[in-house]
Structure formats: structure tokens, C-alpha cells
Coordinates of C-alpha atoms in Angstrom, one line a residue:
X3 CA 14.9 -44.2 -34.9
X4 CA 17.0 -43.6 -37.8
X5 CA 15.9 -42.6 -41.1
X6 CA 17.8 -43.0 -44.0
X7 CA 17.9 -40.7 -47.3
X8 CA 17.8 -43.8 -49.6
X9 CA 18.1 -47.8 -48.6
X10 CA 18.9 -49.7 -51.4
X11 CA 19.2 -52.6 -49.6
X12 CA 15.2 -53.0 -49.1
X13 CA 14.2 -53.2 -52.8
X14 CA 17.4 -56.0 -53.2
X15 CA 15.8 -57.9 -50.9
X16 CA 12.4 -58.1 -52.4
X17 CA 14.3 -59.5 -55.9
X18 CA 17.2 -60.8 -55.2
X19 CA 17.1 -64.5 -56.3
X20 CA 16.0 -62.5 -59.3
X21 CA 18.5 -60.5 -60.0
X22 CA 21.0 -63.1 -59.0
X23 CA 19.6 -65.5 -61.6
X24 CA 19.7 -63.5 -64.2
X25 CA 23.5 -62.7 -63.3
X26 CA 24.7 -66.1 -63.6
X27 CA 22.6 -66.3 -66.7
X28 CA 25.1 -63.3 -67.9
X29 CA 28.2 -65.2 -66.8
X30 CA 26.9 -69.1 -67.8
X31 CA 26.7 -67.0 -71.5
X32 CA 30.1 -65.3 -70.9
X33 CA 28.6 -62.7 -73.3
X34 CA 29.0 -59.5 -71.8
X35 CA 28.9 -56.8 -74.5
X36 CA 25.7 -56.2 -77.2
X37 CA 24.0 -59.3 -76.4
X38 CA 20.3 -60.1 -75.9
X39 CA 19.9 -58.4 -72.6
X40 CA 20.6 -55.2 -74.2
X41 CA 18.8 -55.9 -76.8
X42 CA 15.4 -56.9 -75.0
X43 CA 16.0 -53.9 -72.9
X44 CA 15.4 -51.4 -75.5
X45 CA 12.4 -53.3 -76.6
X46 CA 11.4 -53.2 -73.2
X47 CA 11.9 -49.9 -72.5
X48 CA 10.4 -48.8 -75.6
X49 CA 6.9 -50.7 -75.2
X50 CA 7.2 -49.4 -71.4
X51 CA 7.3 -45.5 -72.1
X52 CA 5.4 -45.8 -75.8
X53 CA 8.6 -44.4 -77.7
X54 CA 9.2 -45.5 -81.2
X55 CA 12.7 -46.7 -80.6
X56 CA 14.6 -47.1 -77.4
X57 CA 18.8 -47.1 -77.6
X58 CA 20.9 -48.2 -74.6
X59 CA 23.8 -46.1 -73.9
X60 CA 26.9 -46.1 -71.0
X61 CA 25.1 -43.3 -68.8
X62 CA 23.0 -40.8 -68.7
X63 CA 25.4 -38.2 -69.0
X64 CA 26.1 -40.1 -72.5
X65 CA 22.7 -40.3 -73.1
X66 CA 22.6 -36.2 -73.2
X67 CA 26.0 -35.8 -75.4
X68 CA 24.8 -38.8 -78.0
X69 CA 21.9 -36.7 -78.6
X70 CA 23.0 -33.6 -78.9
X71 CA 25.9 -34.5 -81.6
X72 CA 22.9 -36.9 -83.3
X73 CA 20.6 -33.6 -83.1
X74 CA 23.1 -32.0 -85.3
X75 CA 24.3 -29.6 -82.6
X76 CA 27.7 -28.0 -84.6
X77 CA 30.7 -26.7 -82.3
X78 CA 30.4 -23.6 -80.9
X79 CA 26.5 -23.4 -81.4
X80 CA 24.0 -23.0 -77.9
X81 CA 21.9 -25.0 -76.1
X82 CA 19.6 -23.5 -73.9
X83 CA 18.8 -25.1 -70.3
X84 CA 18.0 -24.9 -67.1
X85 CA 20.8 -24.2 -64.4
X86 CA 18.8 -25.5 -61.5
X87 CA 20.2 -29.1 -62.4
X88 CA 22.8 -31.5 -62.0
X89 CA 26.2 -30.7 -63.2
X90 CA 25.6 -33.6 -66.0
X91 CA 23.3 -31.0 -68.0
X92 CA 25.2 -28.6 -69.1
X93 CA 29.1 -30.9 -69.0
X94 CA 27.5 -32.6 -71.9
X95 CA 26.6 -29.7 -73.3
X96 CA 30.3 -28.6 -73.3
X97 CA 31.7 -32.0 -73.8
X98 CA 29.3 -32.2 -76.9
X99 CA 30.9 -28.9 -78.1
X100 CA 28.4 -27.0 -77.3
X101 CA 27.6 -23.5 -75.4
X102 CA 25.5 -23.8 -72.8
X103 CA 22.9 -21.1 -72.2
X104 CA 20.7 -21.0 -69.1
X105 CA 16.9 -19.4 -68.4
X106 CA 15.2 -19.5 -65.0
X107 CA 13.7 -22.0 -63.5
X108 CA 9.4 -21.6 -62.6
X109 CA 9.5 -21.3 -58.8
X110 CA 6.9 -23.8 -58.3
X111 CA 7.9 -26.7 -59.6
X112 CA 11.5 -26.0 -60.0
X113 CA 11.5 -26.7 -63.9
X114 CA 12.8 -24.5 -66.9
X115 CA 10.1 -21.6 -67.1
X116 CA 8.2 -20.9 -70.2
X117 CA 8.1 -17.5 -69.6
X118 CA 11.7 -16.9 -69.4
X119 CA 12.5 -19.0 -72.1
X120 CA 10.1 -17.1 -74.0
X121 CA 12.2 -13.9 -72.9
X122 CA 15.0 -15.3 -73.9
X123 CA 14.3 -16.9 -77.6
X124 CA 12.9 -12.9 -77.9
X125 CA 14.5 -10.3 -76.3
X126 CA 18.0 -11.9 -76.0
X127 CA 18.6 -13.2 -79.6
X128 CA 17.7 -12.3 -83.2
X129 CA 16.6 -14.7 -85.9
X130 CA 19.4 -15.5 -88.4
X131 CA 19.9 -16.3 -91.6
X132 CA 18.9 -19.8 -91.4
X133 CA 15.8 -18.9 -88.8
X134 CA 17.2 -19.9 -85.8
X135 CA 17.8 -17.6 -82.8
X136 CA 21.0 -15.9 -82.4
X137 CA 22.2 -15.0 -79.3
X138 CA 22.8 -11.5 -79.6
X139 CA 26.1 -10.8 -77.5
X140 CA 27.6 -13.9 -78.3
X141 CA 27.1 -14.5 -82.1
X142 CA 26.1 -18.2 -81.0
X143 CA 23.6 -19.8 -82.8
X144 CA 20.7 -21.7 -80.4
X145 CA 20.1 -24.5 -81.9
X146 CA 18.7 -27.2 -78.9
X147 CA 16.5 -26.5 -76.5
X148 CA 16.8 -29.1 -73.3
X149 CA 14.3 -29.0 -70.4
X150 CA 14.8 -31.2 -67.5
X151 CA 12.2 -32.9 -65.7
X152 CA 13.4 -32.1 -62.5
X153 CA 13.1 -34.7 -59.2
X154 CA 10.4 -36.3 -61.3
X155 CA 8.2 -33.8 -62.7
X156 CA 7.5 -33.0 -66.1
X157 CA 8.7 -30.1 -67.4
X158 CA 5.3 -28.2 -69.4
X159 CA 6.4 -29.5 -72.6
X160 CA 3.3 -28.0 -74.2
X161 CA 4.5 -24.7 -73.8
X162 CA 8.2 -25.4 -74.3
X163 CA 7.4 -27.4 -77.2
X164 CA 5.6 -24.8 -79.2
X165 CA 8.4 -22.1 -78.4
X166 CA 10.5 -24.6 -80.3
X167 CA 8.7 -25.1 -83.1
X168 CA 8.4 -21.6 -83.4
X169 CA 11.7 -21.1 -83.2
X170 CA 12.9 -24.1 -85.4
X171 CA 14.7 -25.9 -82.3
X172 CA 15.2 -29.4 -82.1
X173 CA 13.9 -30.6 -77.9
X174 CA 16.3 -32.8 -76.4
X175 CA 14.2 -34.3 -73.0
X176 CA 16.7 -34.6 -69.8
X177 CA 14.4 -37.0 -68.3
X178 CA 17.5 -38.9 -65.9
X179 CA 15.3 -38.2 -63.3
X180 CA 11.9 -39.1 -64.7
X181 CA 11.9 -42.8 -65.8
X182 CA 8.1 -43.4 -65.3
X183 CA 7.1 -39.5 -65.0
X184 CA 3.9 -38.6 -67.6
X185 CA 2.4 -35.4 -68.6
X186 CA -0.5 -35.1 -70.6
X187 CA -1.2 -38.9 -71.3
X188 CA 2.1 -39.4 -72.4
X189 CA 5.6 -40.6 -70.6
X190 CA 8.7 -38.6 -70.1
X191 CA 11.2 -39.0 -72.9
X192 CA 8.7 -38.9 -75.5
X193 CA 7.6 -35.4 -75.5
X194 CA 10.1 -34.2 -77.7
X195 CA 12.7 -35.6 -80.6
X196 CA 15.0 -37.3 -78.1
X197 CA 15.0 -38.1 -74.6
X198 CA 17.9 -39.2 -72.6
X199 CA 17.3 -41.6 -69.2
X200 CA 19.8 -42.5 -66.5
X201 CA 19.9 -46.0 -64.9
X202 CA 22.3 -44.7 -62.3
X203 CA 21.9 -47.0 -58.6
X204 CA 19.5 -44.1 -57.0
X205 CA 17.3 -43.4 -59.8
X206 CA 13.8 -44.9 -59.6
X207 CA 14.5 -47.5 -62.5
X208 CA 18.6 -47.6 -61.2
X209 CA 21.3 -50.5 -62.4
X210 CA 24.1 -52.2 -59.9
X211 CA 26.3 -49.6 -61.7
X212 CA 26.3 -46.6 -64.7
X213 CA 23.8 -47.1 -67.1
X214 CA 21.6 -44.6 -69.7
X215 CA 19.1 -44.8 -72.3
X216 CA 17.8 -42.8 -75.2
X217 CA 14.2 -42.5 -76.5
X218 CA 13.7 -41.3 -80.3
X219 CA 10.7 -40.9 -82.1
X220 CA 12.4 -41.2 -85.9
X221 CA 14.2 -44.3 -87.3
X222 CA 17.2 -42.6 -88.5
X223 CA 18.4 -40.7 -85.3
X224 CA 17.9 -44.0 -82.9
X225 CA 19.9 -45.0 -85.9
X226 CA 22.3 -42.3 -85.5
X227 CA 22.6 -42.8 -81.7
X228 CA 23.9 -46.7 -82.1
X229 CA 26.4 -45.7 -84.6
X230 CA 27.8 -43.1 -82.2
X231 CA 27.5 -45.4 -79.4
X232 CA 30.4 -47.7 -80.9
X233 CA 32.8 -45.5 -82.2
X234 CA 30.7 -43.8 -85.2
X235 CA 30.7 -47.3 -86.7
X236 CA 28.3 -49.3 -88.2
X237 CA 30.5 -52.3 -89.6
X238 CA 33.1 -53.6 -87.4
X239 CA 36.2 -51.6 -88.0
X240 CA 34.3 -49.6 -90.3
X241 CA 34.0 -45.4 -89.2
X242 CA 31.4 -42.7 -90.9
X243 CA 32.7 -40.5 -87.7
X244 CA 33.8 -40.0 -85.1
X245 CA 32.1 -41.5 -82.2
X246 CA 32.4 -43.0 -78.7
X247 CA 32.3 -45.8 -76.5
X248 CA 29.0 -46.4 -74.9
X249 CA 27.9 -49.3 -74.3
X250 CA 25.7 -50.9 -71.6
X251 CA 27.3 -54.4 -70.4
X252 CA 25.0 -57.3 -70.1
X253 CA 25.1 -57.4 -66.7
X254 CA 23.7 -53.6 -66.2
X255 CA 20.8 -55.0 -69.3
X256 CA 20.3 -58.0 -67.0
X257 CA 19.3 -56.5 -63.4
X258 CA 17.6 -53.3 -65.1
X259 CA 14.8 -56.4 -67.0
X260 CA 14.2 -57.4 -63.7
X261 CA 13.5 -53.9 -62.2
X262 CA 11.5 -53.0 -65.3
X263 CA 8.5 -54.6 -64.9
X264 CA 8.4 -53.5 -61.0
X265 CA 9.0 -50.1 -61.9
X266 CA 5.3 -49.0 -62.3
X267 CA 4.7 -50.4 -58.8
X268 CA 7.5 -48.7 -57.2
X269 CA 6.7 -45.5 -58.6
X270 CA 3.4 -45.7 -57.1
X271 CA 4.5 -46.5 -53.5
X272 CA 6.9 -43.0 -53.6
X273 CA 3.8 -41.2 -54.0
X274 CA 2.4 -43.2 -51.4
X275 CA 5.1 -41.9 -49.3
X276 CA 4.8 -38.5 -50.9
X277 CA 1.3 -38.3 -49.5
X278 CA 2.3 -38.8 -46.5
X279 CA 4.7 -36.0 -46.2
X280 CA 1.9 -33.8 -47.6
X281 CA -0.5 -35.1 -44.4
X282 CA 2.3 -34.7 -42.1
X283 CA 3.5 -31.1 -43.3
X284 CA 0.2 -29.7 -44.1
X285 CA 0.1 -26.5 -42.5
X286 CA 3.4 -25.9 -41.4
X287 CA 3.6 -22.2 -43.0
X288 CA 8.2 -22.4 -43.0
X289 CA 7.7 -24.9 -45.5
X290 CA 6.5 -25.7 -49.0
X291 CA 5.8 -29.2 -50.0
X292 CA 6.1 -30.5 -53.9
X293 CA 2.9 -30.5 -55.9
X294 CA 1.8 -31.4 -59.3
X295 CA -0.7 -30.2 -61.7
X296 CA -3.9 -32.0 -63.1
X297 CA -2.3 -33.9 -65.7
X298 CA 1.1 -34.1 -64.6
X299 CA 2.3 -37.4 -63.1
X300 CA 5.0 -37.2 -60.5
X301 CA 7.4 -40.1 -59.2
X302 CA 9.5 -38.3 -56.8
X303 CA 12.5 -39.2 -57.5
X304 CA 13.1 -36.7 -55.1
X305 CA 10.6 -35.3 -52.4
X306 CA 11.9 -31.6 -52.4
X307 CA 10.6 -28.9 -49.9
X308 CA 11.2 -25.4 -49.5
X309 CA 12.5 -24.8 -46.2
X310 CA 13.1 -21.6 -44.1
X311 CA 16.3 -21.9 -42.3
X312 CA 17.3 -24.9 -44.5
X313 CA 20.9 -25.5 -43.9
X314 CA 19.6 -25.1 -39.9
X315 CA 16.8 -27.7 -40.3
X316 CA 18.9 -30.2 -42.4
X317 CA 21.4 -29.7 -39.5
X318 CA 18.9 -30.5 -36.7
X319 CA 17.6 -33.6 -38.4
X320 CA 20.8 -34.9 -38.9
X321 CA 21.2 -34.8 -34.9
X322 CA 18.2 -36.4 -34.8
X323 CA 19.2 -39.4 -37.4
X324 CA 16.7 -37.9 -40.0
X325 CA 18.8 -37.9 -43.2
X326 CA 18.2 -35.2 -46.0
X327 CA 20.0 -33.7 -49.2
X328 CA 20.7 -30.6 -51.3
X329 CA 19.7 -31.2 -54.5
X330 CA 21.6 -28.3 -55.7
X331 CA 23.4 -26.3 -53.6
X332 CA 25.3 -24.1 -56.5
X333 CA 22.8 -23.4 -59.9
X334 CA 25.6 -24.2 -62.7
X335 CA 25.7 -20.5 -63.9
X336 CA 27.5 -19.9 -60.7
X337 CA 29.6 -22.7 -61.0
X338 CA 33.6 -22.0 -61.1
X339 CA 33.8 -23.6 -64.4
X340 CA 31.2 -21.8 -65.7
X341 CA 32.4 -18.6 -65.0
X342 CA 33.6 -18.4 -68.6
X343 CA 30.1 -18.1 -69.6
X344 CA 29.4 -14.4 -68.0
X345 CA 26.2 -14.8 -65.7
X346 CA 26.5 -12.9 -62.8
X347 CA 24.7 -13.5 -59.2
X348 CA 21.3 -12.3 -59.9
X349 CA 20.9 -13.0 -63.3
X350 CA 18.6 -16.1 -62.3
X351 CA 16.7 -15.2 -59.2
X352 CA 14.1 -18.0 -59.1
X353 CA 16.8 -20.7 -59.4
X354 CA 19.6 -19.0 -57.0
X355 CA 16.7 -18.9 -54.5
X356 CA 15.7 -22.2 -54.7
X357 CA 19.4 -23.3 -54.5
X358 CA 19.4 -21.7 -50.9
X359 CA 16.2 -23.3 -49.8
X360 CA 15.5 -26.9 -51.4
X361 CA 15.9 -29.7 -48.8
X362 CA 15.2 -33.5 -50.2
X363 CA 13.8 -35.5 -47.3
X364 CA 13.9 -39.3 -47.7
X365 CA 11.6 -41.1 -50.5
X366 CA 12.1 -44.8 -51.4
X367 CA 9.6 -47.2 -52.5
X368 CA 10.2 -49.2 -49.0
X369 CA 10.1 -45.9 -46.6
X370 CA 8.4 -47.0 -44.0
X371 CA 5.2 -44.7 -42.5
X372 CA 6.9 -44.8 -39.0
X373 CA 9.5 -43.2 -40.9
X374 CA 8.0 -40.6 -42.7
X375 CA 5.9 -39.5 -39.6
X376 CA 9.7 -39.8 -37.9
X377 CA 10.3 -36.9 -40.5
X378 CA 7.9 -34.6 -39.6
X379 CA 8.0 -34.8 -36.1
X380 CA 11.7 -33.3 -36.8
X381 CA 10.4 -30.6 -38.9
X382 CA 8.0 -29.5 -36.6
X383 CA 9.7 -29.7 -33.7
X384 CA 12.5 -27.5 -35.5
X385 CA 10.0 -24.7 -36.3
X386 CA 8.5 -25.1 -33.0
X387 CA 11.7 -24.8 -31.2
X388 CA 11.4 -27.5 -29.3
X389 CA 14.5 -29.2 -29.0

């Protein structure tokens, strides 16, 4: 039996008079920029994760650089991160014009460390004139801090969040891969001043195509972030500065009100199926399965374990039709283009070790529990050496 990483196909089949209805709604319209489905999507969105204002953007790799330039990040100043992530994290960063600076991740959950932010914000940098940190070596002001709620787990925003405040940084919330994710009481994205979402096709709340979102808890940036959206403009034909072009087309706004109000419900059944990975790997000492604190909820967007002999194990399911994924092979200070930055291998132990040892296993809302059980059977029967 095969098992596939991710079947999209299940979940269009369980909506897709849906979905096509609301498509030929789009096209009967012919109205296919800034209309009503965009607009009802960031209402929707808003009332959904209990943020203040909601702003549709092209992706969720937009969704990072709108913030950061409505944030006020200036050219040359830092943002510090996680480089246990996807390349999107810190290529806004740069594309934003700013310098990206990376602490380690916690090796539990895989998520930016308190700890070593902590070490960072103190040890590495000095407070300048204006109060904010300055990176010692470089001369760069820190002026953002960005956690990312990795596979769908909150970063603990407590702690990071008082850091910031300490340090007068404004929190910018990756949460691309936490649509649905809470901590504390409260959803992902509105845990700090802006939060950016991805609607990419394999996230838990995904589009038929690129699609992003930001969350804001004050008028004016949400404000901000639609005037950057379309070209720094307010008026038609009409500039303050210099913006982009970012928009979400009616037909992403369309399918994504459809999977909206399912979302919840979906979320639910991945930990469903992330239960039954944790019965059918309990005690396996070569791996460690994904956990969550009291008070943190998780939606696996990815179902991560930490795998002796990974790149063997991934290889033996494959034989057996079990798919699996690296989710991330090379941490982004020791990516090529990064090299300009000066980390060196070692600098970030936790996240270089987990880059070496993370295998994603399948986890969809319509994985089957033959499927899952299909799983573990390979896992065991790799670390028992039966073959």
C-alpha cells in the first residue's frame, strides 16, 4: 500500500461543487481583482483568528516583506530569526532591505529559543542611541524581531514577547505555517504587531494557487499594508511611496471562503492523525515524535520526527511506498547565498542538528488510519532490521 506525503485530491473531493460554484460566480462577475471575495476574506479571516484587521496579500513571502517595510524596518537595519525555516524567512528579510540575523532554534520544538535570543539581544549587541540593540560587529541596528511558528506550533511568544519589549523591538509573527495554531487562548498571528499567513496549496488553509495574508492589531499599519499592496497608493494613480504589487485575485478569495469555515475541522482531524503516529511510535527509542505544551495548540502542518539514520529511513520507506520529507535539509545560515552574512558551521548547533535528523512523515486531514499504521510498520521494521 502506498502512502502519500500529501493528497490534495481527497479534500477537493469532499467540496468540490463548492468550490466550483463559487468559481463560476468569479467568472459570471468577470471581476477578478479587489472585489468582494477579497474583501469578505479579510473579514472572515479576521473574525476567524480574533485579529483587529486582516489584509490579503499575493503570498506569504509578501506577506513577510509588506510587514517588515510597514514596521518601519530602514535599509541596512537587522532582523533577527530563526534559520531553522524556509528560505522565504530570511529572502524577505533581504528583499525588504534588511540584514538578517539568526539565533538557535529550542531543540524541542524546533522554534526560535528564548534563551538564545536572550543571548543574543545581550551579549552580542549594545543598546544605542535610540535604545535599540546594536549588533556589535556589524554596526547594524536590530530593529524586528520575527519568530516562526514552525510545522504548526507556536513559537513561546510570552517569552519572546517580553524580550521585545524590553528591547523596544517591533514582533513580526511568521505564522505561514500556523493558520489555525493557538497558544495561550489566543490564535497565531495575533501574538504580536503583525503576523504574516500563507495560503499556498499545502498549507492547512491552502488556495488553488499563491496566496498570503496579514493580521494587525492597529488601524493604521493594516492601513499601511493596503497602500503598499498596490503600488504605495491610496488613490488610483496617486503614490505616497514606493510600493508593490500584491494582490490576491478573486478566484484565490473565492476557494480560500470555502475552505475557511472547514478549516477548524480539518485542523482537528491532523491531530487525529498526529495521535496516531504518537500510539504507533511510542516507544521506539531511534525516534522522537512532535509534542506540545499545556496550552499550546498544534495543527501539524507538518508531523516532524527526529530520526536516527534519517536519510537511511527516508530511503527505506520510499522502497516501501511510504512517502516522507526534509523539512529543512540546509539551516539558511549555511546557505550559499548567505555566506555573505559570516556564520560559520557550528555557530547554531541545535538547528544544524536538527537539519540532519528531521523527517516529515505524511499528515493530511484525509490520511487514512491504515495509512498511518502503514507508516509505522516501516519505521519499525527499519530499526528492527527487518527487511
Amino acid at each position: 500500500m502506498g502512502v502519500p506525503v500529501l493528497d490534495l485530491t481527497r479534500q477537493y473531493a469532499s467540496i468540490r461543487e463548492e468550490v466550483e460554484g463559487a468559481i463560476r460566480e468569479v467568472f459570471e462577475t468577470q471581476h477578478f481583482i479587489l472585489g468582494q471575495n477579497g474583501a469578505s476574506l479579510e473579514k472572515e479571516c479576521a473574525a476567524h483568528l480574533g485579529a483587529a484587521h486582516a489584509v490579503w496579500c499575493a503570498s506569504g513571502t509578501d506577506a513577510i516583506l509588506l510587514g517588515l517595510r510597514a514596521l518601519g524596518l530602514r535599509r541596512g537595519e537587522g532582523v533577527l530569526t530563526t534559520s531553522f525555516t524556509f528560505f522565504a524567512t530570511a529572502g524577505a528579510i533581504h528583499n525588504a532591505g534588511g540584514y538578517p540575523f539568526f539565533a538557535d532554534v529550542d531543540p524541542d520544538t524546533y522554534n526560535l529559543d528564548p534563551k538564545a535570543v536572550k543571548r543574543f539581544l545581550e551579549h552580542e549587541c549594545a543598546p544605542g542611541d535610540d535604545g535599540l540593540p546594536v549588533h556589535k560587529v556589524t554596526g547594524r541596528t536590530i530593529r524586528v524581531l520575527m519568530p516562526v511558528h514552525i510545522y504548526g506550533l507556536c513559537a513561546d511568544m510570552d517569552a519572546l514577547n517580553d524580550l521585545a519589549r524590553k528591547h523596544g523591538l517591533k514582533v513580526l509573527e511568521d505564522a505561514c505555517q500556523a493558520y489555525g495554531a493557538a497558544y495561550k487562548g489566543r490564535r497565531a498571528g495575533t501574538l504580536g504587531h503583525l503576523g504574516a499567513f500563507s495560503f499556498f496549496p499545502t498549507k492547512n488553509l491552502g488556495g488553488s494557487g499563491d496566496g498570503g495574508l496579514m493580521t494587525a492589531g492597529d488601524a493604521a499599519l493594516a492601513d499601511h499594508l493596503r497602500m503598499l499592496r498596490v503600488h504605495g497608493s491610496k488613490e488610483r494613480y496617486m503614490h505616497d511611496e514606493i510600493g508593490y504589487n500584491s494582490r490576491l485575485d478573486e478566484l484565490q478569495a473565492a476557494v480560500l471562503r470555502v475552505k475557511l469555515p472547514r478549516v477548524d475541522g480539518w485542523n482537528a482531524q491532523r491531530a487525529e492523525v498526529a495521535q496516531c503516529y504518537h500510539e504507533g511510535l511510542d516507544g521506539l527509542a531511534q525516534v522522537v515524535t512532535p509534542s506540545a505544551s499545556a496550552g499550546f495548540v498544534h495543527i501539524y502542518h507538518q508531523y516532524v520526527i527526529r530520526a536516527e539514520r534519517r536519510d537511511e529511513l527516508k530511503a527505506f520507506l520510499q522502497e516501501r511506498g511510504v512517502g516522507s520529507m526534509i523539512y529543512y535539509p540546509v539551516p539558511l545560515h549555511q546557505q550559499t547565498c548567505f555566506r555573505f552574512l559570516g556564520y560559520r558551521d557550528g555557530d547554531l548547533p541545535h538547528a544544524e542538528k536538527a537539519a540532519r535528523q528531521v523527517l516529515a512523515l505524511p499528515v493530511f486531514a484525509e490520511l487514512r488510519r491504515e495509512e498511518v499504521d502503514e507508516a509505522c510498520a516501516g519505521i519499525r521494521a527499519f530499526y528492527s532490521g527487518s527487511r
